[in-house]
Coordinates of C-alpha atoms in Angstrom, one line a residue:
M1 CA 0.0 0.0 0.0
H2 CA 1.4 3.4 -0.9
Y3 CA 0.6 6.9 0.2
I4 CA 1.6 9.9 -2.0
S5 CA 2.3 13.3 -0.5
A6 CA 4.2 16.4 -1.4
S7 CA 6.2 19.0 0.5
F8 CA 9.3 21.3 0.3
R9 CA 11.3 18.6 2.0
G10 CA 11.7 14.9 1.7
T11 CA 10.0 12.7 4.2
H12 CA 11.2 9.9 6.5
G13 CA 11.7 6.5 5.0
G14 CA 10.4 7.4 1.6
E15 CA 11.4 7.6 -2.0
E16 CA 11.8 11.0 -3.5
R17 CA 10.9 11.9 -7.1
D18 CA 11.1 15.1 -9.0
M19 CA 7.8 16.0 -10.6
G20 CA 8.2 19.4 -12.2
N21 CA 8.1 22.0 -9.5
K22 CA 6.9 19.6 -6.9
M23 CA 8.9 17.4 -4.6
V24 CA 6.8 14.3 -4.3
T25 CA 7.5 11.6 -1.7
Y26 CA 6.1 8.1 -1.5
N27 CA 5.7 6.8 2.0
K28 CA 5.5 3.0 2.0
Y29 CA 3.1 1.1 4.3
K30 CA 2.8 -2.5 5.0
S31 CA 0.1 -4.1 2.8
F32 CA -2.6 -6.1 4.6
L33 CA -3.4 -9.2 2.4
F34 CA -4.3 -7.7 -1.0
F35 CA -5.9 -4.5 0.3
I36 CA -4.5 -1.3 -1.3
K37 CA -5.8 2.1 -0.5
K38 CA -5.1 5.2 -2.6
Y39 CA -4.5 8.6 -1.1
K40 CA -4.8 11.9 -2.8
L41 CA -1.8 14.1 -3.5
T42 CA -1.2 16.9 -1.0
E43 CA 1.3 19.7 -1.3
L44 CA 2.3 22.5 1.0
V45 CA 1.5 25.8 -0.7
P46 CA 1.3 29.3 0.8
P47 CA -2.0 30.1 2.4
E48 CA -4.3 32.6 0.8
D49 CA -3.8 35.1 3.6
L50 CA 0.0 35.1 3.0
K51 CA -0.6 35.5 -0.7
E52 CA -2.8 38.6 -0.1
V53 CA -0.4 40.2 2.4
F54 CA 2.6 39.5 0.1
S55 CA 0.9 41.1 -2.9
K56 CA 0.0 44.1 -0.8
F57 CA 3.5 44.9 0.3
A58 CA 5.0 43.8 -3.0
G59 CA 2.8 46.4 -4.8
G60 CA 1.0 43.7 -6.6
G61 CA 4.2 42.3 -8.1
S62 CA 5.7 38.8 -7.9
H63 CA 8.8 39.8 -6.1
M64 CA 9.6 41.8 -2.9
S65 CA 12.5 44.2 -2.5
V66 CA 14.6 44.6 0.7
E67 CA 12.7 47.8 1.4
Q68 CA 9.3 46.2 0.9
L69 CA 10.3 43.3 3.1
Y70 CA 11.3 45.7 5.8
Q71 CA 7.9 47.4 5.6
F72 CA 6.2 44.0 5.7
L73 CA 8.1 42.8 8.8
V74 CA 7.6 46.1 10.8
E75 CA 4.0 46.9 9.8
H76 CA 2.5 43.4 9.5
Q77 CA 4.7 41.2 11.7
G78 CA 5.1 43.8 14.4
E79 CA 8.9 43.4 14.6
E80 CA 10.3 45.9 17.1
N81 CA 13.6 47.7 16.8
F82 CA 14.0 46.4 13.3
T83 CA 16.3 48.1 10.8
L84 CA 16.8 48.0 7.1
S85 CA 20.1 46.2 7.8
D86 CA 18.2 43.4 9.6
S87 CA 16.0 43.1 6.5
E88 CA 19.0 42.7 4.3
K89 CA 20.3 39.8 6.5
I90 CA 16.9 38.1 6.2
V91 CA 17.0 38.4 2.4
D92 CA 20.4 36.8 2.4
K93 CA 19.1 33.9 4.5
V94 CA 16.0 33.6 2.3
L95 CA 18.2 33.5 -0.9
Q96 CA 20.4 30.9 0.8
L97 CA 17.3 28.8 1.5
R98 CA 16.2 29.2 -2.1
R99 CA 19.6 28.1 -3.5
T100 CA 19.6 25.0 -1.2
H101 CA 16.1 24.1 -2.3
Q102 CA 16.8 24.7 -6.0
E103 CA 20.1 22.8 -5.9
T104 CA 18.3 19.9 -4.3
V105 CA 15.4 19.9 -6.6
H106 CA 16.4 21.6 -9.9
G107 CA 20.1 22.2 -9.7
D108 CA 19.3 25.9 -10.5
Q109 CA 21.8 28.5 -9.3
N110 CA 19.4 31.4 -9.6
R111 CA 20.8 34.3 -7.6
E112 CA 18.1 37.0 -7.8
T113 CA 18.3 39.7 -5.1
E114 CA 14.5 39.9 -4.6
I115 CA 12.4 37.4 -2.9
T116 CA 9.3 35.6 -4.1
L117 CA 6.1 34.3 -2.3
D118 CA 7.6 30.8 -2.2
D119 CA 10.8 32.2 -0.6
I120 CA 8.9 34.0 2.2
F121 CA 6.7 30.9 2.7
R122 CA 9.8 28.7 3.2
F123 CA 11.3 31.2 5.5
F124 CA 8.1 31.3 7.6
L125 CA 8.2 27.6 8.2
L126 CA 11.5 28.0 10.2
D127 CA 11.0 28.8 13.8
E128 CA 14.6 29.7 14.5
F129 CA 14.1 32.8 12.3
N130 CA 10.3 33.3 12.8
S131 CA 9.6 32.3 16.4
P132 CA 6.2 32.9 17.9
S133 CA 7.4 34.7 21.0
K134 CA 10.2 37.0 22.1
T135 CA 13.5 35.2 22.7
E136 CA 15.5 37.8 24.7
V137 CA 15.3 39.0 28.3
H138 CA 13.1 42.2 28.2
H139 CA 11.5 42.5 31.6
D140 CA 12.7 45.0 34.1
M141 CA 15.1 42.9 36.2
N142 CA 15.9 45.6 38.8
A143 CA 12.8 45.1 41.0
P144 CA 13.0 43.0 44.3
L145 CA 12.8 39.2 44.0
S146 CA 9.3 39.3 45.4
H147 CA 8.1 41.0 42.2
Y148 CA 8.8 37.9 40.0
F149 CA 7.5 34.5 39.3
I150 CA 10.5 32.2 39.7
Y151 CA 11.0 28.8 38.0
T152 CA 10.9 26.5 41.0
G153 CA 11.6 22.8 41.4
H154 CA 10.2 20.5 44.1
N155 CA 12.4 17.7 45.6
S156 CA 14.8 18.5 42.8
Y157 CA 17.1 15.6 43.6
L158 CA 14.6 12.8 42.9
T159 CA 14.9 10.9 39.6
G160 CA 11.3 9.6 39.6
N161 CA 8.4 9.0 42.0
Q162 CA 8.4 10.5 45.6
L163 CA 8.6 7.2 47.5
S164 CA 11.1 4.8 45.9
S165 CA 13.1 6.5 43.2
D166 CA 16.8 7.2 43.5
C167 CA 18.2 10.5 44.7
S168 CA 20.8 12.0 42.3
E169 CA 22.5 15.2 41.1
E170 CA 21.3 14.3 37.5
P171 CA 17.8 15.7 37.8
I172 CA 19.2 18.9 39.3
I173 CA 21.5 19.3 36.3
K174 CA 18.6 18.7 33.9
A175 CA 16.5 21.2 35.7
L176 CA 19.2 23.9 35.7
Q177 CA 19.8 23.3 32.0
R178 CA 16.1 24.0 31.3
G179 CA 16.3 27.3 33.2
V180 CA 15.0 26.2 36.7
R181 CA 16.2 28.8 39.2
V182 CA 15.0 27.3 42.6
I183 CA 16.5 23.9 43.6
E184 CA 15.2 22.1 46.7
L185 CA 17.5 19.9 48.9
D186 CA 16.4 17.9 51.9
L187 CA 19.3 17.6 54.3
W188 CA 19.4 14.6 56.7
P189 CA 22.0 13.1 59.0
T190 CA 23.5 9.8 57.7
T191 CA 22.8 6.6 59.7
N192 CA 25.9 7.1 61.9
K193 CA 24.9 10.8 62.5
D194 CA 28.4 12.0 61.5
D195 CA 27.7 13.2 57.9
I196 CA 25.0 14.7 55.7
K197 CA 22.9 13.1 53.0
V198 CA 20.3 14.5 50.6
D199 CA 17.3 12.2 50.8
H200 CA 13.5 12.2 50.9
G201 CA 12.8 11.4 54.5
W202 CA 10.8 8.4 55.7
T203 CA 10.7 6.9 52.2
L204 CA 12.5 4.1 50.3
T205 CA 14.6 6.5 48.2
N206 CA 18.4 6.1 48.0
P207 CA 20.3 9.2 49.1
V208 CA 22.9 11.3 47.3
S209 CA 25.8 13.3 48.6
P210 CA 25.2 17.0 49.2
I211 CA 28.6 17.7 47.8
K212 CA 27.6 16.3 44.4
C213 CA 24.4 18.4 44.5
L214 CA 26.2 21.6 45.3
E215 CA 29.0 21.1 42.8
S216 CA 26.4 20.4 40.1
I217 CA 24.6 23.6 41.0
K218 CA 27.9 25.5 40.8
K219 CA 28.8 23.9 37.4
Y220 CA 25.4 24.1 35.7
G221 CA 23.6 26.9 37.6
F222 CA 24.3 29.6 35.0
V223 CA 24.3 27.7 31.8
A224 CA 20.7 28.6 30.8
S225 CA 20.5 31.8 32.7
Q226 CA 22.7 34.3 34.5
Y227 CA 20.0 35.2 37.1
P228 CA 20.3 33.9 40.6
V229 CA 19.9 30.3 41.7
I230 CA 18.0 29.9 45.0
I231 CA 18.6 26.7 47.1
T232 CA 15.6 26.0 49.4
I233 CA 16.6 23.7 52.2
E234 CA 14.5 21.3 54.2
D235 CA 16.7 21.1 57.3
H236 CA 16.8 18.0 59.6
L237 CA 20.4 18.4 60.7
T238 CA 22.1 18.4 64.1
E239 CA 23.9 21.6 65.1
E240 CA 27.3 20.1 64.2
L241 CA 26.1 19.1 60.8
R242 CA 24.6 22.5 60.1
A243 CA 28.0 24.0 60.7
K244 CA 29.5 21.3 58.4
F245 CA 27.0 22.2 55.7
A246 CA 27.8 25.9 56.0
E247 CA 31.5 25.2 55.6
M248 CA 30.7 22.9 52.7
A249 CA 28.6 25.5 50.9
T250 CA 31.0 28.4 51.4
Q251 CA 34.0 26.3 50.2
I252 CA 32.2 25.0 47.1
F253 CA 30.5 28.2 46.0
G254 CA 33.1 30.7 47.2
E255 CA 32.4 34.2 46.1
I256 CA 29.2 33.3 44.1
L257 CA 27.4 32.5 47.4
Y258 CA 25.5 35.7 48.3
Y259 CA 24.3 36.5 51.8
P260 CA 23.8 39.9 53.5
Q261 CA 25.9 41.1 56.3
P262 CA 24.1 41.0 59.8
E263 CA 23.8 44.8 59.8
E264 CA 22.2 44.7 56.3
C265 CA 19.6 42.1 57.5
L266 CA 18.4 44.5 60.2
S267 CA 17.8 47.3 57.8
L268 CA 16.5 45.3 54.8
T269 CA 13.1 46.5 53.7
E270 CA 13.0 44.6 50.4
F271 CA 14.8 41.7 48.7
P272 CA 17.6 42.3 46.3
S273 CA 16.9 42.3 42.6
P274 CA 17.6 39.5 40.1
E275 CA 19.9 41.9 38.3
S276 CA 22.0 42.6 41.4
L277 CA 22.3 38.9 42.0
K278 CA 23.4 37.7 38.6
N279 CA 25.6 34.6 38.7
R280 CA 25.0 34.3 42.5
V281 CA 23.7 31.5 44.6
I282 CA 21.4 32.3 47.6
I283 CA 20.0 30.0 50.3
S284 CA 16.5 30.0 51.7
T285 CA 15.4 28.0 54.8
K286 CA 14.1 28.4 58.3
P287 CA 16.8 29.9 60.5
P288 CA 17.5 27.7 63.5
K289 CA 16.6 29.0 66.9
E290 CA 19.6 30.5 68.7
R291 CA 18.7 29.0 72.0
F292 CA 16.3 26.3 72.9
E293 CA 14.1 27.4 75.8
S294 CA 13.2 24.9 78.4
N295 CA 9.6 26.0 78.7
R296 CA 9.1 24.8 75.1
I297 CA 9.4 21.1 76.3
K298 CA 6.2 20.4 78.3
D299 CA 4.8 17.5 76.4
N300 CA 7.0 15.1 74.6
R301 CA 4.2 14.3 72.2
N302 CA 4.9 17.6 70.4
Y303 CA 8.4 16.4 69.4
P304 CA 9.8 13.6 67.3
A305 CA 10.9 10.5 69.0
L306 CA 14.5 9.6 68.6
D307 CA 13.6 7.3 65.7
G308 CA 11.8 10.2 63.9
S309 CA 8.4 8.5 64.2
S310 CA 6.4 11.5 65.2
T311 CA 6.6 15.2 64.5
E312 CA 6.4 18.7 66.0
S313 CA 2.9 20.1 65.6
S314 CA 3.5 23.8 66.0
E315 CA 4.9 24.6 62.6
D316 CA 3.5 24.6 59.0
E317 CA 3.2 21.2 57.4
S318 CA 5.2 19.4 60.0
S319 CA 2.3 17.6 61.5
G320 CA 0.4 17.5 58.3
K321 CA -2.1 20.1 59.5
E322 CA -2.4 23.8 58.8
S323 CA -4.8 25.8 60.9
L324 CA -6.6 28.6 59.1
D325 CA -7.9 31.1 61.6
S326 CA -7.3 28.3 64.1
T327 CA -10.4 26.4 63.0
I328 CA -10.0 25.0 59.5
E329 CA -8.0 21.8 59.0
V330 CA -6.3 22.1 55.6
E331 CA -4.5 18.9 54.9
I332 CA -3.6 15.6 56.6
K333 CA -0.5 14.0 55.2
S334 CA 0.6 10.4 55.4
T335 CA 3.6 9.8 57.7
N336 CA 5.7 8.5 54.7
G337 CA 6.9 10.8 52.0
R338 CA 5.7 14.0 53.6
D339 CA 6.9 17.4 52.4
R340 CA 7.7 19.5 55.4
D341 CA 8.0 23.2 55.6
E342 CA 11.8 23.4 55.5
G343 CA 13.5 23.1 58.8
D344 CA 10.3 22.6 60.9
T345 CA 11.6 19.5 62.7
S346 CA 15.3 19.8 63.5
S347 CA 17.7 17.7 65.5
C348 CA 17.8 20.5 68.0
E349 CA 14.5 19.3 69.1
C350 CA 15.4 15.7 68.5
D351 CA 18.4 15.9 70.8
R352 CA 16.2 17.8 73.3
R353 CA 19.1 19.7 74.7
L354 CA 17.7 22.5 76.8
S355 CA 20.4 25.1 75.9
Q356 CA 22.1 25.0 72.6
E357 CA 23.8 27.7 70.5
C358 CA 23.1 27.6 66.8
S359 CA 25.9 27.8 64.3
P360 CA 26.4 31.5 63.4
D361 CA 28.0 30.5 60.1
Y362 CA 24.9 28.5 59.1
R363 CA 22.5 31.3 60.2
T364 CA 24.6 33.8 58.3
I365 CA 24.4 32.2 54.9
I366 CA 20.6 32.2 54.9
T367 CA 19.4 35.1 52.7
I368 CA 15.6 34.3 52.5
H369 CA 14.2 33.3 55.9
N370 CA 11.4 30.8 55.9
K371 CA 9.4 32.0 58.9
K372 CA 5.8 31.7 60.1
L373 CA 4.1 34.0 62.5
K374 CA 1.8 32.7 65.2
G375 CA -1.9 33.4 65.4
S376 CA -4.7 33.4 62.8
L377 CA -4.2 33.1 59.1
K378 CA -4.5 36.9 58.8
D379 CA -1.8 37.3 61.4
K380 CA 0.5 34.9 59.5
L381 CA 0.1 37.0 56.4
K382 CA 1.1 40.3 58.0
T383 CA 3.4 42.4 55.9
D384 CA 5.0 44.6 58.5
G385 CA 8.2 43.5 60.1
E386 CA 11.0 41.2 58.8
L387 CA 11.0 40.0 55.2
R388 CA 10.2 36.4 55.0
R389 CA 8.9 33.4 53.0
L390 CA 6.0 31.1 53.7
S391 CA 5.8 27.5 52.4
W392 CA 2.3 26.1 51.8
S393 CA 1.0 23.0 50.1
E394 CA -1.4 23.4 47.2
T395 CA -4.3 22.3 49.5
T396 CA -3.4 24.9 52.0
L397 CA -3.4 27.6 49.4
E398 CA -6.7 26.4 48.0
K399 CA -8.3 26.7 51.4
A400 CA -6.7 30.0 52.3
S401 CA -7.6 31.6 49.0
E402 CA -11.3 31.1 49.7
S403 CA -11.4 33.6 52.5
H404 CA -8.1 35.5 52.4
G405 CA -7.3 35.9 48.7
T406 CA -6.6 39.7 49.0
D407 CA -4.4 39.1 52.1
I408 CA -2.3 36.6 50.1
I409 CA -1.8 39.0 47.2
R410 CA -0.9 41.8 49.6
F411 CA 1.6 39.4 51.3
T412 CA 3.3 38.3 48.1
Q413 CA 3.9 41.9 47.0
K414 CA 6.6 42.2 49.5
N415 CA 7.3 38.7 50.8
I416 CA 7.7 35.3 49.1
L417 CA 5.2 32.5 49.0
R418 CA 6.3 29.0 48.0
V419 CA 3.5 26.5 47.0
Y420 CA 4.4 22.8 46.7
P421 CA 2.5 19.6 45.6
R422 CA 0.4 17.8 48.1
A423 CA 1.8 14.7 49.7
T424 CA -0.5 12.3 47.8
R425 CA 1.2 13.1 44.5
V426 CA 3.6 10.2 45.0
K427 CA 3.9 9.6 41.2
S428 CA 5.5 13.1 40.9
T429 CA 2.4 14.6 39.2
N430 CA 1.7 18.3 39.6
F431 CA -1.2 20.8 40.2
K432 CA -2.3 23.6 37.9
P433 CA 0.3 26.3 38.5
H434 CA -2.2 29.2 38.1
L435 CA -3.5 28.3 41.5
G436 CA -0.4 30.0 42.9
W437 CA 0.3 32.5 40.2
M438 CA -3.0 34.3 40.3
Y439 CA -2.4 35.1 44.0
G440 CA 1.1 36.3 43.4
A441 CA 3.0 33.2 44.7
Q442 CA 6.6 33.5 43.4
M443 CA 7.7 29.9 44.0
V444 CA 5.2 27.5 42.5
A445 CA 7.3 24.3 43.2
F446 CA 6.9 21.6 40.6
N447 CA 8.1 18.0 40.2
M448 CA 10.2 18.5 37.1
Q449 CA 10.8 14.8 36.8
G450 CA 7.1 14.3 36.2
L451 CA 4.9 14.5 33.0
G452 CA 1.6 16.0 32.1
K453 CA -0.3 19.1 31.1
S454 CA 0.5 21.0 34.3
L455 CA 4.2 20.6 33.7
W456 CA 3.7 21.9 30.1
L457 CA 2.1 25.0 31.6
M458 CA 5.0 25.6 33.9
Q459 CA 7.4 25.1 30.9
G460 CA 5.3 27.5 28.8
M461 CA 5.2 30.2 31.5
F462 CA 9.0 30.3 31.8
R463 CA 9.6 30.5 28.0
A464 CA 8.7 34.1 28.8
N465 CA 11.4 36.8 29.3
G466 CA 13.9 34.9 27.2
G467 CA 13.7 31.8 29.3
C468 CA 15.8 33.3 32.1
G469 CA 13.7 31.7 34.9
Y470 CA 12.3 35.1 36.2
V471 CA 9.0 36.5 34.9
K472 CA 7.9 39.9 36.2
K473 CA 4.5 39.7 37.8
P474 CA 1.8 41.8 36.1
E475 CA 0.9 45.2 37.6
I476 CA -2.6 43.9 38.6
L477 CA -0.8 41.7 41.3
M478 CA 1.5 44.5 42.5
Q479 CA -0.9 47.5 42.8
K480 CA -1.8 48.7 46.3
L481 CA -5.0 47.1 47.4
Q482 CA -7.7 49.3 49.0
C483 CA -11.1 48.4 50.3
D484 CA -12.8 49.9 47.3
N485 CA -10.3 48.6 44.8
E486 CA -9.5 45.0 45.8
F487 CA -8.5 42.6 43.1
D488 CA -10.1 39.2 43.3
P489 CA -8.8 36.6 40.8
K490 CA -12.2 34.9 40.8
M491 CA -14.3 38.0 39.9
I492 CA -15.4 38.7 36.3
M493 CA -13.6 41.7 34.9
P494 CA -14.0 43.5 31.5
V495 CA -12.3 42.1 28.5
K496 CA -8.9 43.8 28.1
K497 CA -8.0 42.5 24.6
T498 CA -9.0 39.6 22.3
L499 CA -6.5 37.2 20.9
K500 CA -7.2 36.1 17.3
L501 CA -5.2 33.2 16.0
K502 CA -5.4 31.2 12.9
I503 CA -3.9 27.7 12.4
Y504 CA -3.0 27.2 8.8
M505 CA -1.1 23.9 8.6
G506 CA 1.4 21.5 10.2
H507 CA 4.5 19.7 8.9
G508 CA 7.5 17.7 10.0
W509 CA 5.9 14.6 11.4
S510 CA 7.0 12.6 8.4
L511 CA 10.6 13.5 9.3
D512 CA 10.5 12.9 13.0
F513 CA 8.3 9.8 13.1
S514 CA 8.3 6.4 11.3
P515 CA 5.6 5.9 8.6
T516 CA 3.7 3.5 10.9
H517 CA 4.0 5.4 14.2
F518 CA 0.4 6.7 14.3
D519 CA -1.3 4.0 12.1
M520 CA 0.1 0.8 10.8
F521 CA -1.7 1.0 7.4
S522 CA -2.4 4.7 6.7
P523 CA -1.2 8.2 7.3
P524 CA -2.4 10.0 10.5
D525 CA -5.6 11.9 11.0
F526 CA -4.4 15.1 12.7
Y527 CA -6.4 17.7 14.6
T528 CA -5.4 20.6 16.9
K529 CA -6.7 21.6 20.3
V530 CA -6.2 25.2 21.4
S531 CA -7.0 26.4 24.9
I532 CA -6.4 29.4 27.1
V533 CA -5.3 28.7 30.7
G534 CA -5.3 31.7 33.1
M535 CA -7.7 33.5 35.3
P536 CA -11.0 31.6 35.7
A537 CA -12.9 34.0 33.5
D538 CA -10.4 33.5 30.6
V539 CA -10.3 29.7 30.5
A540 CA -11.5 28.4 27.1
K541 CA -11.0 25.4 24.8
K542 CA -11.5 24.9 21.1
K543 CA -10.3 22.5 18.4
T544 CA -10.0 22.2 14.6
K545 CA -11.6 19.7 12.3
V546 CA -9.8 16.3 11.7
I547 CA -7.7 16.1 8.5
M548 CA -7.9 12.5 7.4
D549 CA -5.0 10.5 6.1
N550 CA -2.4 13.3 5.7
W551 CA 1.1 13.9 7.0
F552 CA 0.7 17.6 6.0
P553 CA -2.6 18.7 7.5
V554 CA -4.0 22.0 6.3
W555 CA -6.7 23.4 8.6
N556 CA -7.1 27.1 7.8
E557 CA -9.2 27.7 10.9
E558 CA -9.4 30.8 13.0
F559 CA -10.3 31.2 16.7
E560 CA -10.9 34.2 19.0
F561 CA -10.2 34.3 22.8
P562 CA -11.4 37.3 24.8
L563 CA -9.1 37.9 27.7
T564 CA -9.6 39.9 31.0
V565 CA -6.0 39.4 32.3
P566 CA -3.9 38.6 29.2
E567 CA -0.7 39.1 31.3
L568 CA -1.4 35.8 33.1
A569 CA -2.9 33.8 30.1
L570 CA -1.1 30.9 28.5
L571 CA -2.0 29.5 25.1
Q572 CA -1.8 25.7 25.1
I573 CA -1.7 23.9 21.8
Q574 CA -1.9 20.1 21.3
V575 CA -1.9 18.1 18.1
K576 CA -3.4 14.6 18.2
D577 CA -4.0 11.8 15.8
K578 CA -7.7 10.8 15.8
D579 CA -8.1 7.1 16.7
Q580 CA -11.5 5.7 15.9
G581 CA -11.0 2.6 18.1
G582 CA -9.4 4.1 21.2
K583 CA -7.5 6.9 22.8
D584 CA -6.2 9.6 20.4
D585 CA -2.5 9.5 19.9
F586 CA -0.3 12.4 21.1
A587 CA 1.4 14.2 18.2
G588 CA 3.0 17.3 19.8
Q589 CA 2.3 20.2 22.2
T590 CA 3.5 23.6 23.1
C591 CA 2.5 26.3 25.6
L592 CA 3.1 30.0 25.0
P593 CA 2.6 33.1 27.2
V594 CA 0.0 35.2 25.5
S595 CA 1.8 38.4 26.6
E596 CA 4.9 37.3 24.7
L597 CA 3.2 36.4 21.4
K598 CA 4.6 38.1 18.3
L599 CA 2.2 39.3 15.7
G600 CA 1.7 38.0 12.2
F601 CA 2.6 34.7 10.6
R602 CA 4.7 32.5 12.9
S603 CA 6.3 29.1 12.8
V604 CA 5.3 27.4 16.1
P605 CA 7.6 24.4 17.1
L606 CA 6.0 21.5 19.0
Y607 CA 7.4 19.5 21.9
N608 CA 7.1 15.9 23.1
E609 CA 5.5 14.9 26.3
K610 CA 8.7 15.6 28.3
G611 CA 8.9 19.1 27.0
E612 CA 11.7 18.4 24.5
Q613 CA 11.4 20.2 21.2
F614 CA 10.9 18.0 18.1
K615 CA 13.5 18.5 15.4
S616 CA 11.1 19.2 12.6
V617 CA 7.4 19.3 13.7
K618 CA 5.9 22.8 13.5
L619 CA 2.7 24.6 12.9
L620 CA 2.2 27.7 10.7
M621 CA 0.0 30.1 12.6
R622 CA -1.0 33.8 12.6
F623 CA -1.5 35.9 15.8
Q624 CA -3.4 39.2 16.1
F625 CA -4.8 41.3 19.0
E626 CA -7.8 43.4 19.1

């Protein structure tokens, strides 16, 4: 059985033939008995919209000059800070593509200096020259850290699930290479209590050396981004081991480890900026108590037994309960695999020594203090006093946002809120990150070793701002909240702008997949799902028709999405192969920040389920705002 298709490039595993001006490819499929099915010829041609725009800027002619291309790119494509010289470079690239194509297909060495419709069409299919979003850092990076969403990992050392996978420096390296800026380490005493290990406590995971983790952070921390790496520590160490860790960190990081001087801490009214902390590492954890008061030990049930079988109940997440206004139970966690608020249960309590000095070196290297105030939830969210960080589970935030949403937003304008997955996500799944973002939570901590749509959203958000790992929060989350002007993420607001997008076609699957990957006996039946994820009022889902039996689907379908808070909206795109007899096959995905979208015709690269970009698979789309 044979399928015939056509495109500008050859396809995987096929036989190429020259048919005039068309490159035709025969994809071979296994025949089933004597059944042979014929497929119609398909070729990638410029869409009518592109033809019209080309004709307009070419003055009705068949060729476009450098000056006309410049006008087209600035006026229609919305290219900012573009020059005539930039246009000349694009013409050179377009002509190079033409020569490559003609040498392959015709052997023609035509060297015209003006470009044709086919030239610009080929150019638009290349995302490296025509990407859908901005690729450089362009946000203001001089604001305090609390003004940014930060790419944050959860249990960064785990290679797989939360209960039995190995601990390793490898997932830390992978996360840093992808631009993650917050790495979490859980520090525990080794069995003989004389050394430190990184491990997920009370589970079956195998530990890794903290030296390997810290050295990996130093080596790979600034490969993808120059902006600061934050290490959040869950501290279960003895006092001696804390001092050992402080020495270890200062020796490994040297001058790149940033921490304020004691006198600076007292006068600090806002966190440093990402710009001021370029190529620096900072540490965030709960500072140990400097002296352990005897009146704290009145009931041994409040403290861990020497074997670690029970936990202190007075701190966030350590007992598995969070009291909201002292009445609402937020979450009960299992004993195994719990995620504690960093440093809640320490060996100071475990040792039960009534008087104990804490390591000044360890306390000194902590830049962002994880600290909870006592009292009601409103008291815990107070913004006066020392700068600090809170660490909540996703369930805690869900409950708290129901009655204290404005307080949370006000808190995150100056302080930092970290939100991590609930303990039942033992398979390293994730929650929808907008749960944290729409209340201003800077550190929405994710299991980067997991899979799924929530992780795609996280990856999409941090494609913004050049992929540097820091995304400036929108003004709506930073404005001063007053009784008559309080922002509530759940309220319906007026539409601020409407995103209009058109999906023209897709290509590249025949290069990246085998002929029988989607169907053993025929080409795939592709369709595209597009959705907006953001504020509740902006959430929407739509999809194209199914294009049957075609490696080069052409949809030509347009969709509109009215948006109330476009600054927090993400455009999620998935392509699937329709399966009449079961679950539709995954064929690619991407997620793009709406605020970063570039206007006009754009080549949109797709990614696999792990978030790795396909070599060839792309969509041709157009973006407009009204």
